[in-house]
XYZ file of C-alpha atoms in Angstrom:
656
model
C 17.041 22.179 -34.381
C 15.769 18.997 -35.983
C 19.213 17.476 -36.297
C 21.360 15.623 -33.788
C 22.990 17.810 -31.176
C 24.862 15.226 -29.149
C 27.370 17.602 -27.540
C 26.993 17.738 -23.775
C 26.821 19.601 -21.459
C 25.298 22.901 -22.620
C 27.663 25.766 -23.351
C 28.494 27.862 -20.260
C 26.581 30.864 -21.599
C 23.488 28.764 -22.289
C 23.792 27.168 -18.861
C 23.722 30.629 -17.267
C 20.631 31.651 -19.249
C 18.828 28.447 -18.273
C 19.788 28.804 -14.616
C 18.853 32.504 -14.432
C 15.419 32.146 -15.974
C 14.620 28.945 -14.091
C 15.218 30.834 -10.855
C 13.316 33.880 -12.115
C 10.343 31.760 -13.108
C 10.531 29.986 -9.750
C 9.737 33.231 -7.916
C 7.046 34.454 -10.333
C 5.555 31.292 -11.787
C 1.898 30.321 -11.589
C 1.731 27.508 -9.011
C -1.952 26.870 -8.158
C -2.788 25.320 -4.787
C 0.826 24.864 -3.740
C 0.041 26.044 -0.223
C -2.409 23.191 0.229
C 0.183 20.548 -0.617
C 2.663 19.254 1.916
C 6.150 18.499 0.581
C 7.675 18.044 4.012
C 9.264 14.639 3.938
C 6.202 12.370 3.832
C 6.871 8.955 5.387
C 4.298 7.150 3.252
C 2.825 7.725 -0.205
C 1.132 11.122 -0.142
C -1.820 11.234 -2.552
C -1.828 15.042 -2.616
C 1.890 15.154 -3.342
C 1.315 12.536 -6.028
C -1.160 14.958 -7.635
C 1.315 17.817 -7.321
C 4.052 16.051 -9.268
C 1.761 15.948 -12.308
C 3.006 19.513 -12.920
C 6.328 17.932 -13.735
C 4.812 15.864 -16.541
C 1.914 17.902 -17.969
C 2.308 21.326 -19.511
C 0.234 24.100 -17.956
C -1.591 25.527 -20.988
C -2.004 28.785 -19.045
C 1.642 28.935 -18.021
C 2.166 32.608 -17.199
C 5.774 32.968 -18.243
C 5.890 30.539 -21.135
C 7.046 33.361 -23.457
C 9.509 34.856 -20.980
C 12.376 32.943 -22.569
C 11.916 31.964 -26.217
C 12.348 28.243 -26.643
C 15.204 28.651 -29.133
C 17.253 30.473 -26.459
C 16.964 27.566 -24.016
C 17.895 24.737 -26.340
C 18.247 21.252 -24.949
C 20.434 18.673 -26.650
C 18.822 15.670 -28.270
C 19.123 12.948 -25.680
C 19.680 9.203 -25.820
C 20.429 6.756 -23.009
C 22.808 5.033 -25.430
C 25.373 7.845 -25.108
C 27.518 7.551 -21.964
C 28.518 11.214 -21.887
C 24.918 12.387 -22.062
C 23.864 9.857 -19.432
C 26.510 10.993 -16.968
C 25.413 14.600 -17.409
C 21.687 13.946 -16.974
C 22.240 11.787 -13.891
C 24.477 14.457 -12.365
C 21.673 16.978 -12.932
C 19.192 14.548 -11.372
C 21.426 14.277 -8.295
C 21.442 18.077 -7.973
C 17.666 18.246 -8.246
C 17.183 15.371 -5.795
C 19.097 17.356 -3.158
C 16.611 20.247 -3.349
C 13.606 20.782 -1.153
C 10.578 18.956 -2.529
C 8.786 22.136 -3.606
C 11.917 23.469 -5.342
C 12.345 20.172 -7.159
C 8.782 20.323 -8.489
C 9.190 24.003 -9.407
C 12.335 23.527 -11.463
C 11.070 20.439 -13.249
C 7.663 21.959 -14.010
C 9.334 25.045 -15.491
C 11.447 22.812 -17.711
C 8.320 20.918 -18.775
C 6.503 24.126 -19.646
C 9.414 25.390 -21.707
C 9.984 22.012 -23.364
C 6.680 20.093 -23.207
C 7.723 17.547 -25.817
C 11.234 16.797 -24.600
C 12.251 13.213 -23.942
C 15.232 14.576 -22.020
C 12.977 16.477 -19.591
C 10.741 13.429 -19.064
C 13.723 11.155 -18.389
C 15.363 13.704 -16.075
C 12.124 14.121 -14.125
C 11.680 10.388 -13.588
C 15.267 9.922 -12.434
C 15.203 12.956 -10.129
C 11.844 12.013 -8.559
C 13.023 8.461 -8.026
C 16.162 9.710 -6.289
C 14.404 12.275 -4.068
C 13.585 10.983 -0.581
C 10.071 12.486 -0.605
C 8.982 11.370 -4.058
C 10.680 8.051 -4.749
C 7.597 6.011 -3.776
C 5.113 8.054 -5.765
C 3.345 6.648 -8.824
C 4.475 8.421 -11.974
C 2.112 8.782 -14.935
C 2.792 6.648 -18.025
C 5.192 8.208 -20.506
C 2.694 7.493 -23.295
C 0.441 10.085 -21.627
C 3.142 12.660 -20.838
C 5.262 12.584 -24.030
C 2.743 11.123 -26.503
C 4.689 12.319 -29.547
C 7.168 9.506 -28.843
C 4.352 6.951 -28.980
C 1.713 8.222 -31.425
C 1.417 10.200 -34.647
C 0.572 13.531 -33.008
C 0.431 15.377 -36.329
C -2.916 13.681 -36.920
C -4.015 14.712 -33.441
C -3.185 18.356 -34.087
C -5.083 18.328 -37.371
C -8.164 16.397 -36.268
C -8.315 16.709 -32.478
C -8.775 12.947 -32.193
C -6.623 10.123 -33.474
C -7.716 6.663 -34.536
C -4.656 4.463 -34.725
C -4.603 1.020 -36.210
C -6.100 0.436 -39.612
C -4.425 3.377 -41.334
C -0.956 2.273 -40.258
C -1.462 -1.452 -40.395
C -1.677 -1.778 -36.619
C -5.141 -3.276 -36.552
C -6.202 -4.447 -39.980
C -2.827 -5.998 -40.719
C -3.822 -8.756 -38.336
C -6.812 -9.584 -40.519
C -5.730 -8.584 -44.042
C -2.149 -9.465 -44.904
C 0.178 -6.769 -46.245
C 2.151 -8.281 -49.123
C 4.329 -5.321 -50.168
C 6.286 -5.372 -46.906
C 5.419 -8.453 -44.801
C 7.105 -6.920 -41.739
C 4.192 -4.483 -41.507
C 1.980 -7.400 -40.537
C 3.504 -7.061 -37.079
C 3.231 -3.272 -36.744
C 0.379 -3.797 -34.275
C 2.737 -5.677 -31.925
C 5.895 -3.593 -32.287
C 3.933 -0.328 -32.026
C 1.909 -1.311 -28.961
C 2.374 1.568 -26.466
C 2.701 -0.873 -23.578
C 5.722 -2.493 -25.205
C 7.362 0.913 -25.629
C 6.543 1.788 -21.988
C 8.166 -1.424 -20.760
C 11.417 -0.912 -22.660
C 11.564 2.782 -21.732
C 10.993 2.166 -18.013
C 13.405 -0.770 -17.870
C 16.212 1.517 -19.039
C 15.085 4.307 -16.689
C 15.482 2.067 -13.653
C 18.510 0.150 -14.912
C 20.713 3.015 -16.159
C 24.127 2.213 -17.556
C 25.989 5.024 -15.768
C 25.146 4.238 -12.146
C 26.453 1.355 -10.016
C 24.935 -1.797 -11.442
C 22.077 -3.378 -9.538
C 22.016 -7.016 -8.503
C 22.402 -9.216 -11.601
C 21.682 -6.270 -13.897
C 23.802 -7.697 -16.724
C 22.058 -11.056 -16.583
C 18.661 -9.351 -16.452
C 19.625 -7.216 -19.463
C 20.368 -10.404 -21.405
C 17.270 -12.288 -20.212
C 14.736 -9.498 -20.688
C 15.821 -8.866 -24.275
C 16.022 -12.614 -24.967
C 12.399 -12.902 -23.860
C 11.420 -9.986 -26.114
C 12.930 -11.952 -29.002
C 11.160 -15.171 -28.024
C 7.821 -13.373 -27.871
C 8.461 -11.585 -31.168
C 9.363 -14.864 -32.892
C 6.122 -16.423 -31.614
C 4.205 -13.550 -33.204
C 6.175 -13.937 -36.433
C 5.238 -17.602 -36.561
C 1.585 -16.627 -36.177
C 1.662 -14.433 -39.312
C 3.821 -16.793 -41.345
C 7.154 -14.965 -41.017
C 10.478 -16.718 -40.314
C 12.385 -16.180 -37.040
C 14.481 -13.045 -36.612
C 17.846 -13.081 -38.362
C 20.785 -11.339 -36.617
C 22.155 -8.096 -38.045
C 25.417 -6.861 -36.590
C 29.179 -6.497 -37.174
C 30.408 -9.667 -38.816
C 26.842 -11.010 -39.131
C 24.960 -9.048 -41.758
C 26.514 -5.583 -41.615
C 28.561 -6.284 -44.744
C 25.287 -6.631 -46.673
C 22.166 -4.497 -46.854
C 19.447 -3.882 -44.284
C 16.443 -5.189 -46.185
C 13.815 -3.829 -43.783
C 12.682 -0.245 -44.081
C 10.472 1.397 -41.488
C 8.421 4.561 -41.109
C 7.480 5.206 -37.451
C 5.176 8.125 -38.354
C 6.570 10.028 -35.376
C 7.533 13.692 -35.319
C 10.718 12.925 -33.373
C 12.060 10.196 -35.673
C 13.079 9.909 -39.292
C 11.984 7.011 -41.467
C 14.401 4.521 -43.032
C 14.036 3.291 -46.614
C 14.588 -0.379 -47.376
C 17.880 -1.770 -48.694
C 20.266 0.590 -46.883
C 23.898 -0.192 -46.097
C 25.747 0.278 -42.826
C 28.269 3.156 -43.189
C 31.991 2.713 -42.600
C 31.758 5.203 -39.736
C 29.155 7.341 -37.979
C 29.621 10.691 -36.252
C 27.818 11.258 -32.979
C 28.857 14.432 -31.241
C 32.559 14.205 -30.572
C 32.602 10.423 -31.043
C 33.132 8.354 -34.168
C 31.463 4.917 -34.199
C 33.285 2.483 -36.491
C 31.726 -0.911 -37.339
C 35.134 -2.525 -37.921
C 36.150 -1.619 -34.354
C 32.855 -3.016 -33.057
C 33.616 -6.236 -34.954
C 37.024 -6.421 -33.273
C 35.416 -5.944 -29.864
C 32.934 -8.708 -30.678
C 35.790 -11.042 -31.610
C 37.495 -10.252 -28.295
C 34.345 -11.272 -26.474
C 34.227 -14.512 -28.469
C 37.793 -15.264 -27.337
C 36.847 -14.471 -23.734
C 33.891 -16.874 -23.948
C 36.121 -19.618 -25.348
C 38.608 -19.052 -22.500
C 35.847 -18.586 -19.894
C 37.340 -15.371 -18.565
C 37.446 -11.649 -19.320
C 40.455 -9.391 -18.815
C 40.200 -6.274 -16.663
C 42.251 -3.118 -17.447
C 45.196 -4.464 -15.424
C 45.262 -7.758 -17.312
C 43.739 -9.756 -14.472
C 41.456 -12.660 -15.342
C 37.814 -12.199 -14.349
C 35.619 -15.290 -14.313
C 33.030 -15.079 -17.060
C 29.399 -15.215 -15.974
C 26.210 -14.222 -17.746
C 26.006 -11.196 -15.457
C 29.566 -10.054 -16.254
C 29.018 -10.606 -19.959
C 25.729 -8.681 -19.871
C 27.313 -5.735 -18.054
C 30.211 -5.694 -20.512
C 27.921 -5.910 -23.560
C 25.762 -3.054 -22.266
C 28.910 -1.208 -21.145
C 27.349 -0.234 -17.837
C 29.384 0.435 -14.709
C 29.783 -3.290 -14.183
C 31.667 -3.675 -17.478
C 34.894 -5.554 -16.903
C 36.899 -3.542 -19.427
C 35.306 -0.906 -21.677
C 38.589 -0.086 -23.387
C 39.083 -3.679 -24.544
C 35.478 -4.756 -25.173
C 33.951 -1.428 -26.144
C 30.345 -0.309 -25.990
C 28.827 -2.759 -28.451
C 25.131 -2.661 -27.525
C 24.779 1.097 -27.157
C 26.924 1.969 -30.173
C 24.824 -0.365 -32.302
C 21.671 1.509 -31.334
C 23.204 4.888 -32.184
C 24.799 3.762 -35.450
C 21.593 2.152 -36.770
C 19.541 5.194 -35.749
C 21.820 7.486 -37.808
C 22.060 5.270 -40.882
C 20.191 7.943 -42.915
C 22.767 10.628 -42.198
C 25.911 9.112 -40.626
C 27.985 12.312 -40.963
C 25.149 14.631 -39.852
C 25.567 16.392 -43.183
C 21.862 16.959 -43.827
C 20.525 17.631 -40.338
C 18.230 14.573 -40.531
C 16.583 13.412 -37.333
C 17.684 10.156 -35.765
C 15.662 7.022 -36.404
C 13.662 5.062 -33.795
C 16.706 3.130 -32.515
C 17.954 6.357 -30.872
C 15.316 6.294 -28.122
C 14.307 3.489 -25.779
C 10.593 4.217 -26.185
C 10.712 4.142 -29.996
C 13.365 1.462 -30.637
C 11.004 -1.545 -30.189
C 8.801 -0.193 -33.006
C 11.559 -0.744 -35.573
C 12.118 -4.239 -37.080
C 15.885 -3.665 -36.934
C 15.697 -3.501 -33.113
C 15.001 -7.236 -33.049
C 17.637 -8.032 -35.662
C 20.191 -6.042 -33.651
C 19.252 -7.728 -30.407
C 19.330 -11.116 -32.104
C 22.944 -10.320 -32.921
C 23.568 -9.326 -29.293
C 21.869 -12.540 -28.174
C 24.137 -14.687 -30.362
C 27.008 -13.557 -28.114
C 25.061 -14.531 -25.011
C 24.182 -17.812 -26.713
C 27.868 -18.587 -27.200
C 28.240 -18.456 -23.426
C 25.052 -20.455 -22.818
C 26.361 -23.219 -25.074
C 29.541 -23.386 -22.972
C 27.690 -23.740 -19.661
C 27.542 -27.159 -18.063
C 24.199 -28.707 -19.111
C 21.556 -29.202 -16.451
C 21.454 -32.711 -15.019
C 18.284 -34.462 -13.900
C 19.242 -33.904 -10.253
C 19.439 -30.136 -10.927
C 15.754 -30.171 -11.851
C 14.098 -32.741 -9.608
C 12.684 -32.284 -6.128
C 12.219 -35.373 -4.007
C 8.708 -35.965 -2.693
C 6.999 -33.568 -5.127
C 5.040 -34.729 -8.163
C 3.138 -32.621 -10.665
C 0.207 -34.796 -11.737
C -1.238 -32.526 -14.432
C -1.466 -28.963 -15.732
C -4.213 -27.279 -17.737
C -5.672 -23.908 -18.610
C -9.201 -22.678 -17.970
C -10.844 -19.616 -19.489
C -12.251 -17.226 -16.858
C -13.973 -14.707 -19.076
C -17.381 -16.382 -18.786
C -17.268 -15.664 -15.059
C -15.662 -12.217 -15.271
C -17.489 -10.540 -18.162
C -19.925 -12.669 -20.208
C -20.821 -9.892 -22.715
C -17.229 -9.786 -23.979
C -16.944 -13.485 -24.780
C -16.613 -14.776 -28.297
C -17.679 -18.268 -27.250
C -20.125 -19.159 -24.508
C -18.862 -22.724 -24.095
C -16.389 -23.419 -21.300
C -13.267 -24.643 -23.064
C -10.182 -26.013 -21.368
C -6.716 -25.551 -22.862
C -7.920 -23.083 -25.478
C -7.123 -19.374 -25.327
C -8.750 -16.586 -27.324
C -7.185 -13.352 -28.531
C -8.658 -10.440 -30.494
C -8.020 -6.865 -31.578
C -10.224 -4.073 -30.265
C -10.194 -0.255 -30.151
C -9.035 1.218 -26.859
C -9.340 4.884 -25.855
C -6.492 6.622 -24.061
C -6.154 10.198 -22.868
C -2.817 11.877 -23.566
C -1.417 15.317 -22.776
C 0.521 16.932 -25.632
C 1.515 20.579 -25.399
C -1.813 21.812 -26.780
C -3.873 20.184 -24.018
C -5.777 16.984 -23.285
C -6.511 14.721 -26.283
C -8.234 11.346 -26.604
C -6.556 8.726 -28.791
C -8.257 5.526 -29.921
C -5.705 2.819 -30.525
C -6.381 -0.689 -31.857
C -4.624 -3.191 -29.571
C -4.407 -6.922 -28.967
C -6.294 -8.485 -26.037
C -6.794 -11.941 -24.603
C -9.311 -13.569 -22.343
C -8.391 -13.948 -18.700
C -7.459 -17.511 -17.781
C -5.970 -19.612 -15.021
C -3.217 -22.151 -15.220
C -4.094 -25.004 -12.898
C -1.482 -27.356 -11.526
C -2.280 -30.532 -9.601
C 0.576 -31.159 -7.166
C 1.182 -34.069 -4.797
C 3.446 -33.714 -1.758
C 4.454 -37.127 -0.390
C 6.683 -35.585 2.265
C 5.538 -35.448 5.883
C 6.233 -31.720 6.046
C 4.898 -28.692 4.222
C 6.722 -27.748 1.025
C 7.221 -24.133 -0.064
C 7.379 -24.372 -3.826
C 8.131 -22.041 -6.720
C 6.042 -22.685 -9.840
C 7.827 -21.846 -13.111
C 5.351 -21.619 -15.981
C 6.374 -21.387 -19.653
C 4.743 -21.463 -23.080
C 6.324 -22.291 -26.461
C 4.777 -22.609 -29.916
C 4.646 -26.211 -31.097
C 6.912 -27.043 -34.043
C 7.330 -29.967 -36.388
C 10.871 -30.347 -35.053
C 10.356 -31.197 -31.384
C 14.077 -31.348 -30.556
C 14.336 -29.641 -27.183
C 17.677 -27.987 -27.841
C 16.408 -26.247 -30.982
C 13.216 -25.206 -29.148
C 14.850 -24.107 -25.909
C 14.924 -20.400 -26.800
C 11.262 -20.482 -27.877
C 9.976 -20.818 -24.309
C 8.219 -17.685 -23.079
C 7.983 -17.172 -19.343
C 4.300 -16.843 -18.422
C 4.573 -16.717 -14.651
C 6.654 -17.502 -11.575
C 5.045 -17.696 -8.154
C 5.290 -19.350 -4.732
C 2.751 -21.533 -2.936
C 2.801 -23.976 -0.022
C 1.599 -27.576 -0.300
C 0.889 -29.267 3.002
C 2.729 -32.492 3.777
C 1.013 -35.675 2.659
C -1.585 -33.867 0.528
C -2.563 -33.408 -3.096
C -4.280 -30.276 -4.350
C -4.832 -28.054 -7.343
C -2.938 -24.753 -7.399
C -4.666 -22.139 -9.568
C -3.190 -18.842 -10.646
C -4.878 -16.097 -12.674
C -3.176 -14.812 -15.796
C -3.539 -11.194 -14.654
C -1.433 -11.996 -11.554
C 1.577 -13.019 -13.658
C 5.059 -12.097 -12.468
C 6.029 -10.845 -15.933
C 3.208 -8.282 -16.212
C 3.449 -4.622 -15.353
C 1.127 -3.817 -12.407
C -1.984 -1.840 -13.374
C -0.785 1.590 -14.434
C -1.550 4.671 -12.374
C -2.878 6.998 -15.064
C -3.013 10.773 -14.887
C -6.745 10.541 -14.218
C -6.274 8.081 -11.351
C -3.570 10.232 -9.798
C -5.815 13.298 -9.994
C -8.697 11.360 -8.431
C -6.538 9.975 -5.619
C -7.149 6.415 -6.809
C -3.564 5.212 -6.461
C -3.126 1.952 -4.524
C -0.165 -0.080 -3.343
C -0.819 -2.412 -6.292
C 0.452 0.264 -8.685
C 4.228 0.138 -8.813
C 6.053 3.471 -9.157
C 8.482 2.261 -11.816
C 6.053 1.152 -14.551
C 8.427 -1.608 -15.656
C 6.874 -4.883 -16.786
C 5.458 -6.645 -19.809
C 2.236 -5.097 -21.215
C -0.836 -6.782 -19.751
C -2.528 -7.186 -23.134
C 0.427 -9.053 -24.687
C 0.945 -11.859 -22.161
C 0.254 -14.583 -24.738
C 0.965 -14.644 -28.491
C -1.789 -13.671 -30.902
C -2.094 -17.201 -32.293
C -3.899 -17.912 -35.554
C -7.471 -18.044 -36.804
C -7.186 -21.813 -37.192
C -5.549 -22.121 -33.774
C -1.837 -22.127 -32.953
C -0.680 -25.180 -31.032
C 1.634 -24.469 -28.110
C 3.189 -26.387 -25.234
C 2.420 -25.241 -21.711
C 5.151 -26.371 -19.319
C 5.516 -26.076 -15.560
C 8.461 -26.968 -13.324
C 8.079 -26.919 -9.536
C 11.189 -26.506 -7.359
C 12.074 -25.842 -3.732
C 11.694 -22.133 -2.946
C 13.589 -22.440 0.335
C 16.640 -23.409 -1.707
C 15.987 -21.117 -4.653
C 15.164 -17.867 -2.800
C 17.971 -15.300 -2.715
C 17.174 -14.573 0.944
C 14.629 -15.520 3.572
C 12.691 -12.330 2.801
C 12.701 -12.676 -1.005
C 9.292 -12.520 -2.671
C 8.134 -13.100 -6.234
C 5.724 -10.170 -6.198
C 5.106 -7.547 -8.850
C 6.719 -7.582 -12.302
C 9.760 -9.382 -10.962
C 10.551 -11.758 -13.831
C 11.775 -9.129 -16.313
C 12.303 -6.179 -13.961
C 13.665 -7.624 -10.729
C 13.371 -5.685 -7.478
C 14.637 -2.123 -7.448
C 17.488 -1.785 -4.922
C 17.001 -5.377 -3.743
C 18.464 -8.752 -4.629
C 16.870 -10.495 -7.575
C 14.673 -12.845 -5.529
C 15.353 -16.108 -7.401
C 18.869 -17.574 -7.156
C 18.395 -19.845 -10.149
C 19.690 -18.647 -13.530
C 17.174 -16.402 -15.268
C 15.121 -18.492 -17.660
C 15.789 -21.686 -15.697
C 15.539 -24.493 -16.771
C 15.786 -23.295 -20.403
C 18.855 -21.113 -19.780
C 21.213 -23.799 -21.127
C 21.355 -27.224 -22.724
C 19.731 -30.221 -21.055
C 20.253 -33.923 -21.645
C 16.801 -34.548 -23.118
C 15.847 -35.028 -26.733
C 12.291 -33.721 -26.392
C 10.058 -31.955 -23.901
C 8.205 -35.228 -23.400
C 11.471 -36.936 -22.412
C 12.116 -34.153 -19.914
C 8.695 -34.517 -18.293
C 9.162 -38.281 -17.982
C 12.530 -37.811 -16.264
C 11.456 -34.943 -13.990
C 8.320 -35.914 -11.999
C 8.006 -32.412 -10.515
C 7.249 -31.063 -13.991
C 4.434 -31.438 -16.484
C 3.356 -30.226 -19.920
C 0.114 -29.855 -21.840
C -0.663 -28.898 -25.413
C -2.906 -25.837 -25.641
C -4.369 -23.871 -28.526
C -4.388 -20.108 -29.119
C -7.202 -18.903 -31.370
C -7.240 -15.419 -32.887
C -10.784 -14.106 -33.378
C -9.963 -11.043 -35.480
C -11.008 -7.437 -35.088
C -13.726 -6.755 -32.542
C -15.559 -3.425 -32.797
């Protein structure tokens, strides 16, 4: 069915059919080379086992029993992580699968994939189950853009032509060169529709589910990661002449119209015309989502922020922190009181995704906001999260402002900071300019080929994406102490504005990197760090091809969470966008969560799975709250262990 089937779990009769034929197919399925693969509790990453789990994600086009059970007899419900009932059911199923023998786990999941090759539910279930299983949790999983490409690309064009060129036709590429006047929001399709951005948001919610015990500082990380998405999006909007995102939520915009329309050109999602209104209520399975109730819940949170405490179900006062507020907004298991404060974030996603058909009267598919890998494509995602962020901002404004002593570190002075372009050294043929320029960064659009695996077999897609030249940020640091200093370098970038008031600019600062280095006592030296080593970036992805070739290394993280490597810096402008590079250096021995904490991998936005978030400071520090400085220049003068530098970001257009 193309409509929304949000009832869960499956009917008992359907459950029996699924179970019976899964077991039948298990005994008679085509499983090539299984005997050569060891599934017996590997202690380290097993490259052969890593190849074997590809069966879980790629349909076998020669699947022997693919017609044994017609697909319509084994229907799966449409799935969204924003529905608590569905999430509890899928995680319970993942627990059952994770308790199986490794070979049985792969068999059941591969059968599901072959029956439902395009199912987001099956892909999500597989990732959760493999992560939970003791033998497979450290394996590298292929990118979702390769395994369920219909959630990322217009596969109808692939089926018709055999090859898909994305970009110019949809405004992804040429919109960066030739402005679209009819709907200015389309000038940022290239950014919102970048597959790496969708991968990041999808994987973040895979590894930070709302229906399992919350991980360390999960609520705070939820707030910070989405706040950074907004900051980066606003920087891109500035580059194409659009104003900052305006919030759209209960009490802030929902009584008017949603001016932005959007067509994702995806088989799984409906489009949304412009100028639609939010309905008085929305049906989703057995639940009714009512905006007026969401507004009441928002007002209760505002009261809690003013009082600086939340109330638990027994009426006890719970001290309000960013982490508690984030958990309560997301309504994960760390929520202080779901009955009182509701499920604001998730219900907003569902309601906005069903705005075309709020009563499910016409069997219309949900819009992009229904799925984590399609939501970031839609302009309303950022308006919704701007609304969510206004609630977090209310708390930030109530926090005690940072004092100078909170920021300074005795004996450490940052003398200067600058950026150097490395592309001349790394790959001269790809340079736009052969001169060595300091404090200038170059970006461009270029076609990029990617192999994906829809149900009809392997297909090559050419997608026009943003890129930037590799660079280093260089920081000259002086240690006047007589002992070595273990320091954490916090690097940020913010577009320059005519209004240089620091408080109004505070939320513009994009985290570029966070890393640790040691400066010997009584010395001065330059610390250099490559842009492709950034703590916000996703590690290099382990593609299907690399997994098949046994080319997986310990540098490829299993989770796939992290900011896309091609979008580290904003696009800039043809004339050059001015931006402020800022670095603050603090004492890592005081800031580390534990003596073993490390700032390795994509830690800034994704943390450490099943470990403490390594940095004790508030996420976004020092821009997480107000500071007693009028301008960034005033801050640098008062804090000698910090420094800033104006840089320029130049967009060079479309490169063939």
